[in-house]
CSV table of C-alpha atoms in Angstrom, one decimal:
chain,number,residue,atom,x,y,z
A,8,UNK,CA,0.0,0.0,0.0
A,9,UNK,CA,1.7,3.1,-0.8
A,10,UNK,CA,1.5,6.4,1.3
A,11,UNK,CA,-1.4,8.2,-1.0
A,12,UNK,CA,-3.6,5.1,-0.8
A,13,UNK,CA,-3.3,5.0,3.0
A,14,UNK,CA,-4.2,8.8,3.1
A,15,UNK,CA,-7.0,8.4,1.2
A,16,UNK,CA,-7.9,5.3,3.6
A,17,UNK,CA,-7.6,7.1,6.8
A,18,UNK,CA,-9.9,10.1,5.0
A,19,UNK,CA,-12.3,8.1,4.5
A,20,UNK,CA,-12.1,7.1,8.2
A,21,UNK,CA,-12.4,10.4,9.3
A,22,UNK,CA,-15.8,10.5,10.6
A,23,UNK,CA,-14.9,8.3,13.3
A,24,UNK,CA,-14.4,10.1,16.2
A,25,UNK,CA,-12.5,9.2,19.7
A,26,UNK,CA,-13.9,10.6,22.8
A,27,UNK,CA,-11.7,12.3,24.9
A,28,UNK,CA,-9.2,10.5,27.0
A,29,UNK,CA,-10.6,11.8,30.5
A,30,UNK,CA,-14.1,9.9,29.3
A,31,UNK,CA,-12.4,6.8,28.8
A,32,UNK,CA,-10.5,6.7,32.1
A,33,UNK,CA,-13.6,8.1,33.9
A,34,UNK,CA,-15.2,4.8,32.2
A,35,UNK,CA,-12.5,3.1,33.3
A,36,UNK,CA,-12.2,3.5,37.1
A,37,UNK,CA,-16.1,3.8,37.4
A,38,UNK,CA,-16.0,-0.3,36.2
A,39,UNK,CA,-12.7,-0.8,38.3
A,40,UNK,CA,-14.1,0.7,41.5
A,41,UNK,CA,-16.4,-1.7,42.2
A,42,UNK,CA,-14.4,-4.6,42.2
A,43,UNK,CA,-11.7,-2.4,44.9
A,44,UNK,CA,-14.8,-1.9,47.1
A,45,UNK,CA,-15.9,-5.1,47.1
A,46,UNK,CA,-12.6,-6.4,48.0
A,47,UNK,CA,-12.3,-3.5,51.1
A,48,UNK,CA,-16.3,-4.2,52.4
A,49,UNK,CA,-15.6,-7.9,52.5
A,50,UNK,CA,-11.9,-8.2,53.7
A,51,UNK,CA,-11.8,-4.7,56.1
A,52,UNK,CA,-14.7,-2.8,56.5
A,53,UNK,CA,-14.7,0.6,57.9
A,54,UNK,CA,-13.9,0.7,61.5
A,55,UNK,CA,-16.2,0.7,64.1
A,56,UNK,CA,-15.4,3.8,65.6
A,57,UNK,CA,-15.6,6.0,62.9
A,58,UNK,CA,-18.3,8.6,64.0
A,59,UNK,CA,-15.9,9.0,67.0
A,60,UNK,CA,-12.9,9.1,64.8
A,61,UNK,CA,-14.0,11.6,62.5
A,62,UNK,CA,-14.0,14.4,65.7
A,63,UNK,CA,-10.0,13.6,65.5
A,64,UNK,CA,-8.5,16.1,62.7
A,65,UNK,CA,-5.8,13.7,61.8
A,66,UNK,CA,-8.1,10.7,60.8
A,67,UNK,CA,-9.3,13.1,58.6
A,68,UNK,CA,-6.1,14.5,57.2
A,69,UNK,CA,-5.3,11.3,55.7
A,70,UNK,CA,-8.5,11.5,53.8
A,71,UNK,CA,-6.7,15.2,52.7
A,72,UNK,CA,-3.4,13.5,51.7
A,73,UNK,CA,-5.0,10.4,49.5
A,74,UNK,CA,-7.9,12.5,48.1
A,75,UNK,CA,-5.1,14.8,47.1
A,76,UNK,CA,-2.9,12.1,45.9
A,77,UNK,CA,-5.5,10.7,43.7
A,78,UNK,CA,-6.9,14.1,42.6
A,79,UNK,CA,-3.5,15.2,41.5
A,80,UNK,CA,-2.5,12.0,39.6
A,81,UNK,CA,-5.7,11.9,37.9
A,82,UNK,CA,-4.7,15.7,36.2
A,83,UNK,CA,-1.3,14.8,35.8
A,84,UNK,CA,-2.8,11.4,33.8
A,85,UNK,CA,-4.7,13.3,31.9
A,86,UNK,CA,-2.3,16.0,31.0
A,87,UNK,CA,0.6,13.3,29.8
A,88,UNK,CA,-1.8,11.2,28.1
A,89,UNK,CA,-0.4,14.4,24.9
A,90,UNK,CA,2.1,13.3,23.1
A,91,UNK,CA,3.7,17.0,23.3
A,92,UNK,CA,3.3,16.9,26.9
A,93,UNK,CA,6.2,16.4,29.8
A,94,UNK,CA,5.9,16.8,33.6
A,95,UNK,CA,7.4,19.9,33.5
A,96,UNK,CA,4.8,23.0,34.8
A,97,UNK,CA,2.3,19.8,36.1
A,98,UNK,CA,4.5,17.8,38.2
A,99,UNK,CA,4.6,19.8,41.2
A,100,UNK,CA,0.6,18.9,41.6
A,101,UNK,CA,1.9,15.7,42.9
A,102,UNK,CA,3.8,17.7,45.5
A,103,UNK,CA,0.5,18.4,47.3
A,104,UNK,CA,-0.2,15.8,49.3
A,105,UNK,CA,3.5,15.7,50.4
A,106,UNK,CA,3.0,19.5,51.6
A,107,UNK,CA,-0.5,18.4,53.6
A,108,UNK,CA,1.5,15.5,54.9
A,109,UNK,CA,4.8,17.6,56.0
A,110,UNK,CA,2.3,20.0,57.6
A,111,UNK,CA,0.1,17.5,59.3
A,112,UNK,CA,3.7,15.9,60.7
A,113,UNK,CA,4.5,19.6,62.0
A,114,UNK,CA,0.9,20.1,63.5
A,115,UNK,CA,1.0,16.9,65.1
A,116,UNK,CA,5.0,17.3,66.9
A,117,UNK,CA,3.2,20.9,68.6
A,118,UNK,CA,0.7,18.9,70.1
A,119,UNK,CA,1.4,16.9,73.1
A,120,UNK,CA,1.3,12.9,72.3
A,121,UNK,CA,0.6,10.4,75.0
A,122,UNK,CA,2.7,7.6,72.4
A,123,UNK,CA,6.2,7.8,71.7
A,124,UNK,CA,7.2,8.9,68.5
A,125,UNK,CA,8.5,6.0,67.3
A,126,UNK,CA,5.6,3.7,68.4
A,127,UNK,CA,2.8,6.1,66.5
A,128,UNK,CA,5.0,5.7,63.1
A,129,UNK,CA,5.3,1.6,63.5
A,130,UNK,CA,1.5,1.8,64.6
A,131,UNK,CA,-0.9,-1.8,64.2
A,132,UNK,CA,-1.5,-1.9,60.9
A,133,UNK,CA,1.4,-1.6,58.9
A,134,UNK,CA,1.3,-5.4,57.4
A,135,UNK,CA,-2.6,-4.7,56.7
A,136,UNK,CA,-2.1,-1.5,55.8
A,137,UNK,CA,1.3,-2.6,53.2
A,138,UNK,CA,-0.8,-5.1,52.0
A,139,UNK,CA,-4.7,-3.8,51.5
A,140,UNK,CA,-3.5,-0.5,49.8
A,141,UNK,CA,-1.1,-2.3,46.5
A,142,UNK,CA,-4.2,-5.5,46.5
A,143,UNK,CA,-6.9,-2.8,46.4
A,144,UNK,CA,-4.8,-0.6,43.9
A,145,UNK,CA,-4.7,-3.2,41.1
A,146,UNK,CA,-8.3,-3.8,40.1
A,147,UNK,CA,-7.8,0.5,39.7
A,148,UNK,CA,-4.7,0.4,38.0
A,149,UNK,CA,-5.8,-2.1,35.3
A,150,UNK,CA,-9.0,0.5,34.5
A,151,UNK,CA,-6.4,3.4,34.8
A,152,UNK,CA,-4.5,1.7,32.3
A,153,UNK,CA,-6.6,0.6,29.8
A,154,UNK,CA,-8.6,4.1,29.9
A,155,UNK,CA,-5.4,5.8,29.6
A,156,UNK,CA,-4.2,3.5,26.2
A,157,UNK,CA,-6.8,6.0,24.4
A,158,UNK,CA,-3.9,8.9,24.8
A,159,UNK,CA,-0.5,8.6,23.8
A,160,UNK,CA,1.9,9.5,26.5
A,161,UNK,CA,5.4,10.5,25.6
A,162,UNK,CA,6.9,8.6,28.3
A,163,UNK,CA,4.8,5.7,28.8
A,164,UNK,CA,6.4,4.6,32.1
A,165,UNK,CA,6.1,7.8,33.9
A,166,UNK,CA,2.6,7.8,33.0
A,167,UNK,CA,2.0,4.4,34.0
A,168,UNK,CA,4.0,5.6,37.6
A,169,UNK,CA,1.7,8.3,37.7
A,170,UNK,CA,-1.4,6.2,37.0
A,171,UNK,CA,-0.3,3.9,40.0
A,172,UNK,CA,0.2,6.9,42.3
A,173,UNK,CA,-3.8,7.3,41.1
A,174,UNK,CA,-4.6,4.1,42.2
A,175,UNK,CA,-2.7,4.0,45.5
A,176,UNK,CA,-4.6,7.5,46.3
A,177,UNK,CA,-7.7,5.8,45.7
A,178,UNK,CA,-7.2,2.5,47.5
A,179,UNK,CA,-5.5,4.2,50.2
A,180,UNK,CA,-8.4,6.3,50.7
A,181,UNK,CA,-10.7,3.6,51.1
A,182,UNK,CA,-8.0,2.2,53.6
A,183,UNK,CA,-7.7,5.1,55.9
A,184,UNK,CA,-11.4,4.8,56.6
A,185,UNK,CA,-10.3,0.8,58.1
A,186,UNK,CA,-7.0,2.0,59.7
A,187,UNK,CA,-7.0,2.9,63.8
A,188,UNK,CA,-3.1,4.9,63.1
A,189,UNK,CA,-4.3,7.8,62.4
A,190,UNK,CA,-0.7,9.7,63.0
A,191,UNK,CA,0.7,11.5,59.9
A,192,UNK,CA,4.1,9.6,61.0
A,193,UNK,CA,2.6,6.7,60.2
A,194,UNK,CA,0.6,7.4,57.2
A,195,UNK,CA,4.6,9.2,56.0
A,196,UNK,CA,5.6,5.3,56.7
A,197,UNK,CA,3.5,2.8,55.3
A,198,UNK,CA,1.1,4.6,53.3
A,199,UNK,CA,4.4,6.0,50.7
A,200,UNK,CA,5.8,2.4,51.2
A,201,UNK,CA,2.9,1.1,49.8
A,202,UNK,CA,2.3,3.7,47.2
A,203,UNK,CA,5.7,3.4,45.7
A,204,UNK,CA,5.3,0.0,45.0
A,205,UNK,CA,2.0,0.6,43.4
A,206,UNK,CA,4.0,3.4,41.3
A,207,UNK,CA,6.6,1.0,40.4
A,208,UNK,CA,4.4,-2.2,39.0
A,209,UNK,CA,2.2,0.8,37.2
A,210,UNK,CA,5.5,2.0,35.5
A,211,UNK,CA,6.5,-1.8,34.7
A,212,UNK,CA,3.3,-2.2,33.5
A,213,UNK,CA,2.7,1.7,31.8
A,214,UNK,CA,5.7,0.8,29.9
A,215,UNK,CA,4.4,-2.1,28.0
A,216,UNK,CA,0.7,-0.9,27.7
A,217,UNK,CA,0.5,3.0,27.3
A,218,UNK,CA,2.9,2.6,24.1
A,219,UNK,CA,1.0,3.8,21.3
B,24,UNK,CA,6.9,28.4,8.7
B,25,UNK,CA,5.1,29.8,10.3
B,26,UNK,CA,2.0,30.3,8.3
B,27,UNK,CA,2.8,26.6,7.3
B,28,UNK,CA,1.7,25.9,10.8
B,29,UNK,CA,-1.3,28.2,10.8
B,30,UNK,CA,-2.7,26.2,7.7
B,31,UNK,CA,-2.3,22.8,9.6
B,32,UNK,CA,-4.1,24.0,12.3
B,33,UNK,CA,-6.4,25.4,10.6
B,34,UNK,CA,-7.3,22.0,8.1
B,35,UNK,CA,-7.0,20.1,11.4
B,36,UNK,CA,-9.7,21.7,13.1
B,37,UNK,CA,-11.5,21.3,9.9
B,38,UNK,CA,-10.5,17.6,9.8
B,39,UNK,CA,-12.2,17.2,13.6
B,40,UNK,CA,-15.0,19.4,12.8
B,41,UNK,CA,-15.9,16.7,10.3
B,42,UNK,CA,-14.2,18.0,6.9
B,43,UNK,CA,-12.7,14.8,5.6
B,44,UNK,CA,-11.7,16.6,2.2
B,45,UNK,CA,-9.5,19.1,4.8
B,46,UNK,CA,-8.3,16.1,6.1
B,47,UNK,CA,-6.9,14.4,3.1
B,48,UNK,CA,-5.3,17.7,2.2
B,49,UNK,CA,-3.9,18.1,5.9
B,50,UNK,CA,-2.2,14.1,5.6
B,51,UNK,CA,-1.0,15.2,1.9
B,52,UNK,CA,0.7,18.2,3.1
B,53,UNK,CA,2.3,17.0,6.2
B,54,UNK,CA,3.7,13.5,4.6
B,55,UNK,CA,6.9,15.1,2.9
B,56,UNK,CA,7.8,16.8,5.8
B,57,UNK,CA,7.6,13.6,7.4
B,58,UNK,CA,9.9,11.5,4.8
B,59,UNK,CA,12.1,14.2,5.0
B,60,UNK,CA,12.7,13.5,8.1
B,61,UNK,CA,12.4,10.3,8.4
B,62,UNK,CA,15.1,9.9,6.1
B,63,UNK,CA,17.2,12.7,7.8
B,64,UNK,CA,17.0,10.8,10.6
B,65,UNK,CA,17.9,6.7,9.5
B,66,UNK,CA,20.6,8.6,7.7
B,67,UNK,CA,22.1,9.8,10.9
B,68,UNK,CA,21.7,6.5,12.6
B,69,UNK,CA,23.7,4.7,9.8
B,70,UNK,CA,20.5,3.0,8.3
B,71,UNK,CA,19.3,2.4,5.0
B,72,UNK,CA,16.5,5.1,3.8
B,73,UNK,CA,14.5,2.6,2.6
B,74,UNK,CA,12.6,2.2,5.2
B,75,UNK,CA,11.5,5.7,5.7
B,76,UNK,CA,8.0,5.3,3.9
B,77,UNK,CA,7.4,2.7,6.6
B,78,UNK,CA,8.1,5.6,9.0
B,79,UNK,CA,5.8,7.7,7.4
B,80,UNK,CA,3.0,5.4,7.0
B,81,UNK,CA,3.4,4.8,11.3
B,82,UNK,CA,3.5,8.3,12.2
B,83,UNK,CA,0.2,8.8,9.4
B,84,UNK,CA,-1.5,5.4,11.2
B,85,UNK,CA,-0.7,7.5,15.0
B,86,UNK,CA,-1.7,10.5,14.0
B,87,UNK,CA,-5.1,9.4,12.4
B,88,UNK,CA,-5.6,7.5,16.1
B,89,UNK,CA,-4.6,9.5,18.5
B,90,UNK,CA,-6.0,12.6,16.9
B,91,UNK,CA,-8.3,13.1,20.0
B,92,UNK,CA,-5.7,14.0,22.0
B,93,UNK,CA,-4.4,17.2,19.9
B,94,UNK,CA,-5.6,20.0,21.9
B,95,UNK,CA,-7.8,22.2,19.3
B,96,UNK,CA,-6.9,25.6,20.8
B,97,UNK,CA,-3.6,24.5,20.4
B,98,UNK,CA,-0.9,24.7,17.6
B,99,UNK,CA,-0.9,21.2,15.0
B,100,UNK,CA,3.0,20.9,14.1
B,101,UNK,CA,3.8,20.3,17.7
B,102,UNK,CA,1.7,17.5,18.2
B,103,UNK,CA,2.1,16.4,15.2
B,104,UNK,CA,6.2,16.1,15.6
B,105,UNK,CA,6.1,14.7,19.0
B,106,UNK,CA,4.0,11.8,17.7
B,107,UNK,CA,6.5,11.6,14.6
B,108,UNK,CA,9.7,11.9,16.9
B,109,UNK,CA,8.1,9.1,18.8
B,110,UNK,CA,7.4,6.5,16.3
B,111,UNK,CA,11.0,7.3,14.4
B,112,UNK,CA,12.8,6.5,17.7
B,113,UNK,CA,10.6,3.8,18.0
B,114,UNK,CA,11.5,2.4,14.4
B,115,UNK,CA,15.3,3.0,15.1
B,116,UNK,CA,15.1,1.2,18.4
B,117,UNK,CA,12.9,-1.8,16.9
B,118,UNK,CA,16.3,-1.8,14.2
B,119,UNK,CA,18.7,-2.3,17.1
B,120,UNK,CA,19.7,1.3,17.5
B,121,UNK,CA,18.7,4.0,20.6
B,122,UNK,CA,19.8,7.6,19.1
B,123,UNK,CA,19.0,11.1,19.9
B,124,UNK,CA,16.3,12.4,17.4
B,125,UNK,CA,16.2,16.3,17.6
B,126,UNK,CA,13.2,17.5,17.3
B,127,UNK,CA,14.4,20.6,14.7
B,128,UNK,CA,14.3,17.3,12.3
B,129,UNK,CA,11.0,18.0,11.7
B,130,UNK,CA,10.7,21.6,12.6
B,131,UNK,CA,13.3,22.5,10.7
B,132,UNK,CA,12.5,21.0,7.1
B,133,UNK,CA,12.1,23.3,4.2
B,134,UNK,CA,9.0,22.6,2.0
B,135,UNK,CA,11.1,22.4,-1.1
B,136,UNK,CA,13.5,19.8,0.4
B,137,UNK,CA,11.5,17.0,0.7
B,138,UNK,CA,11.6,14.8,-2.7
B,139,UNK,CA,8.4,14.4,-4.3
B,140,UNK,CA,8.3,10.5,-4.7
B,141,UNK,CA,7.6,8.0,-2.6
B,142,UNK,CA,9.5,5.0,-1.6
B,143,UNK,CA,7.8,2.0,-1.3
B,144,UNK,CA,6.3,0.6,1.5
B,145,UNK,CA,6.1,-2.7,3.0
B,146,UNK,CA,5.3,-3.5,6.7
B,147,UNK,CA,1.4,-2.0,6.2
B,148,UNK,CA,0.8,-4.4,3.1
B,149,UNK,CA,2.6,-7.2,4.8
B,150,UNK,CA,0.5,-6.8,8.0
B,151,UNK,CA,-2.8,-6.1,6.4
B,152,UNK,CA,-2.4,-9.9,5.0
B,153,UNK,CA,-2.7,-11.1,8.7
B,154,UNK,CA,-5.9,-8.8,9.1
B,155,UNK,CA,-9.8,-10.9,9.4
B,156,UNK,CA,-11.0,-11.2,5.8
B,157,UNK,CA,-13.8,-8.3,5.8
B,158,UNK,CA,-11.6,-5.8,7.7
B,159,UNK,CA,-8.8,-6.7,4.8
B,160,UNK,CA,-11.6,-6.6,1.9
B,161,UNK,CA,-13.1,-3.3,3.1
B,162,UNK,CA,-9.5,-1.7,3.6
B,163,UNK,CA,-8.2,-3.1,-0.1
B,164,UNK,CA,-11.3,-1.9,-1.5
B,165,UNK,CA,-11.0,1.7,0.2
B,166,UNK,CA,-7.2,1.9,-0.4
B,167,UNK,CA,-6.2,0.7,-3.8
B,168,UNK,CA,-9.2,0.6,-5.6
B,169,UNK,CA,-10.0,4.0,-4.5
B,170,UNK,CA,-13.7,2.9,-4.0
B,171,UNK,CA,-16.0,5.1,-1.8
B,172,UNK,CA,-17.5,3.8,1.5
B,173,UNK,CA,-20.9,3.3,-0.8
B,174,UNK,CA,-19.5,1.6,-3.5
B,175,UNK,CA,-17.6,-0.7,-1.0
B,176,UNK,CA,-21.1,-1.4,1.2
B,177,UNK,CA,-22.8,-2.3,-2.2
B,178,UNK,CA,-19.8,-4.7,-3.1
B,179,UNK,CA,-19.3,-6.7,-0.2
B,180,UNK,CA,-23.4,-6.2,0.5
B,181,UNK,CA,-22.9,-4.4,4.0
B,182,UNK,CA,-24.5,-1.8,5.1
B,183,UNK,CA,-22.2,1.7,5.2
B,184,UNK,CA,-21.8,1.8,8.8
B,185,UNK,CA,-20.6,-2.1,9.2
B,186,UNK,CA,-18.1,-0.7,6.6
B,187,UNK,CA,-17.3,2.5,8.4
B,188,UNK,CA,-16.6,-0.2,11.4
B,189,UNK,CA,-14.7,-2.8,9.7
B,190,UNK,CA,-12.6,-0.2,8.2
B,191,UNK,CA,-11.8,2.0,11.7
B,192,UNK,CA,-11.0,-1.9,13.5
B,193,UNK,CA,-8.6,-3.3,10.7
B,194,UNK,CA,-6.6,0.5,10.8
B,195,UNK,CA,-6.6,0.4,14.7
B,196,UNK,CA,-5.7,-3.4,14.8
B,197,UNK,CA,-3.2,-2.7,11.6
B,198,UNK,CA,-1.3,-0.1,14.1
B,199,UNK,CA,-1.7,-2.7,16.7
B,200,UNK,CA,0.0,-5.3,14.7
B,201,UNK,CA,2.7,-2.9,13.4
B,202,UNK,CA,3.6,-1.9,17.0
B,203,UNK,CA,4.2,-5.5,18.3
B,204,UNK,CA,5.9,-6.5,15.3
């Protein structure tokens, strides 16, 4: 086929229209979450204490830090899902939940603790919480990833990173609402342990899928 | 230049306002720009031009499928040569070479530089051989006989739409192929 006949081919196919990226990953993760919820209401469940809970400003700063991980990774998805687009100018979106975290760790050092330091940052949970967050993540990442093959990332491992930091915001959130540490120390912990490793199997994974 | 880029961006937004004739002259236009740097650029890796119509044709078959995520406030050329700077290091790479491709490849070409043939091409031919019989009909009967979607509904007996189908599916699975290839 020579390069006028394929012109005249893709023409013709012209009235076929894509929808935008953002509607195929919205698609995406509304037929993902389910199966992420399932897993959390049959395997955790929100703890019992919760109405108590939610009176304490730090079980509801980790809400703040995952909502804002996940709210940020979604715009960053979006935006690098261009082939003309880099991190540069949207990266530092990502650096918001750090800054919430950093300044949850500050408020909570001014106020006196009746735990050691040490003993609120290892916490109960850690296993749970090192576990739940990356097997929760993956029924999100897989819809992240397959709504995100619709764009055409530049760097497809970076945006498959960046579509597991999505998922791990997600998941986590639905894990806060299980977890009894609710110190910032130990969300810095576990929660970024378990995050990175999302990150990491969404840029293995990124990097074989989001080619284009 | 830079009224070459105006008029891209101007037949694109045609193109995705539904003009398919804009379309056709948009992909005409941009092609020898293209091969000129395709060739520019398996010239500076040591590699035969020969293949650079396969280039083209892979940066035609990306454009025409990622064309939703081209921003239409934006300007055209520079999506349209990150999506071409991808696929030649892609190509490169696939031939057992990683080398820098500067993006003034493509900015940088002069209309009257780019030769007016075409080499031939062979890796969308060979791989729309492998395609399901009515996706391969409908695209052979678009492509090199130059029929309409019409004529090629009445021919096979389909109705336009199944053609308009079969022929989006064997171009999106014809890019699939080529990428895993």
């Amino acid at each position: 086929m020579d390069t006028d006949q394929l012109i005249r081919t893709l023409a013709a196919d012209n009235t076929h229209q894509a929808r935008p990226v953002g509607f195929a990953l919205m698609l995406a993760l509304l037929a993902a979450a389910p199966v992420s919820l399932l897993m959390f209401f049959t395997e955790l469940g929100v703890r019992p204490d919760v109405m108590i809970a939610m009176r304490n400003p730090f079980f509801d700063l980790k809400f703040a830090v995952t909502l804002a991980l996940a709210i940020a990774a979604i715009a960053v998805s979006l935006h690098l899902s261009r082939p003309e687009a880099s991190l540069r100018g949207f990266g530092w979106l990502l650096l918001a939940p750090v800054g919430i975290l950093t300044a949850a760790i500050g408020g909570e050092m001014m106020m006196p603790q009746r735990l050691p330091m040490m003993t609120r940052m290892v916490g109960k949970n850690s296993w749970t919480c090192l576990t739940a967050i990356p097997l929760m993540s993956l029924p999100i990442l897989a819809g992240a990833l397959i709504g995100l093959r619709h764009g055409a990332p530049a760097r497809p491992a970076i945006a498959g990173a960046i579509a597991g930091l999505l998922s791990a915001g997600l998941a986590a959130t639905l894990y806060a609402s299980h977890c009894t540490d609710d110190s910032p120390l130990f969300v810095a912990a576990w929660y970024t342990i378990a995050t990175a490793l999302v990150a990491a199997i969404g840029a293995l994974a990124g990097a074989k899928l989001l080619r284009y | 230049m830079r009224e070459r880029d105006d008029e891209w961006t101007g037949l694109m937004r045609s193109a995705i306002a539904g003009d398919s004739a804009a379309y056709h002259r948009l992909l005409k236009a941009v092609s020898p720009v293209l091969r000129a740097a395709a060739r520019r650029g398996l010239a500076r890796a040591g590699q035969s031009i020969d293949q650079s119509e396969d280039i083209v044709q892979d940066i035609l078959l990306a454009v025409h499928l990622k064309r939703h995520t081209w921003d239409v406030s934006a300007p055209f050329a520079p999506w349209l040569f990150a999506i071409a700077r991808n696929k030649l290091i892609d190509a490169l790479r696939r031939r057992g070479r990683r080398i820098f491709v500067d993006i003034d490849d493509f900015a940088e070409t002069l209309p009257g530089e780019a030769p007016a043939e075409t080499a031939s091409a062979s890796e969308v031919a060979a791989q729309l051989q492998t395609l399901p019989a009515r996706q391969r009909d409908v695209l052979q009967s678009i492509a090199v006989d130059s029929a309409s979607i019409k004529d090629t509904a009445a021919k096979f007996s389909m109705t336009e739409g199944a053609v308009r189908v079969a022929l989006h599916r064997g171009l999106a699975s014809l890019t699939a192929k080529l990428r895993e290839q």
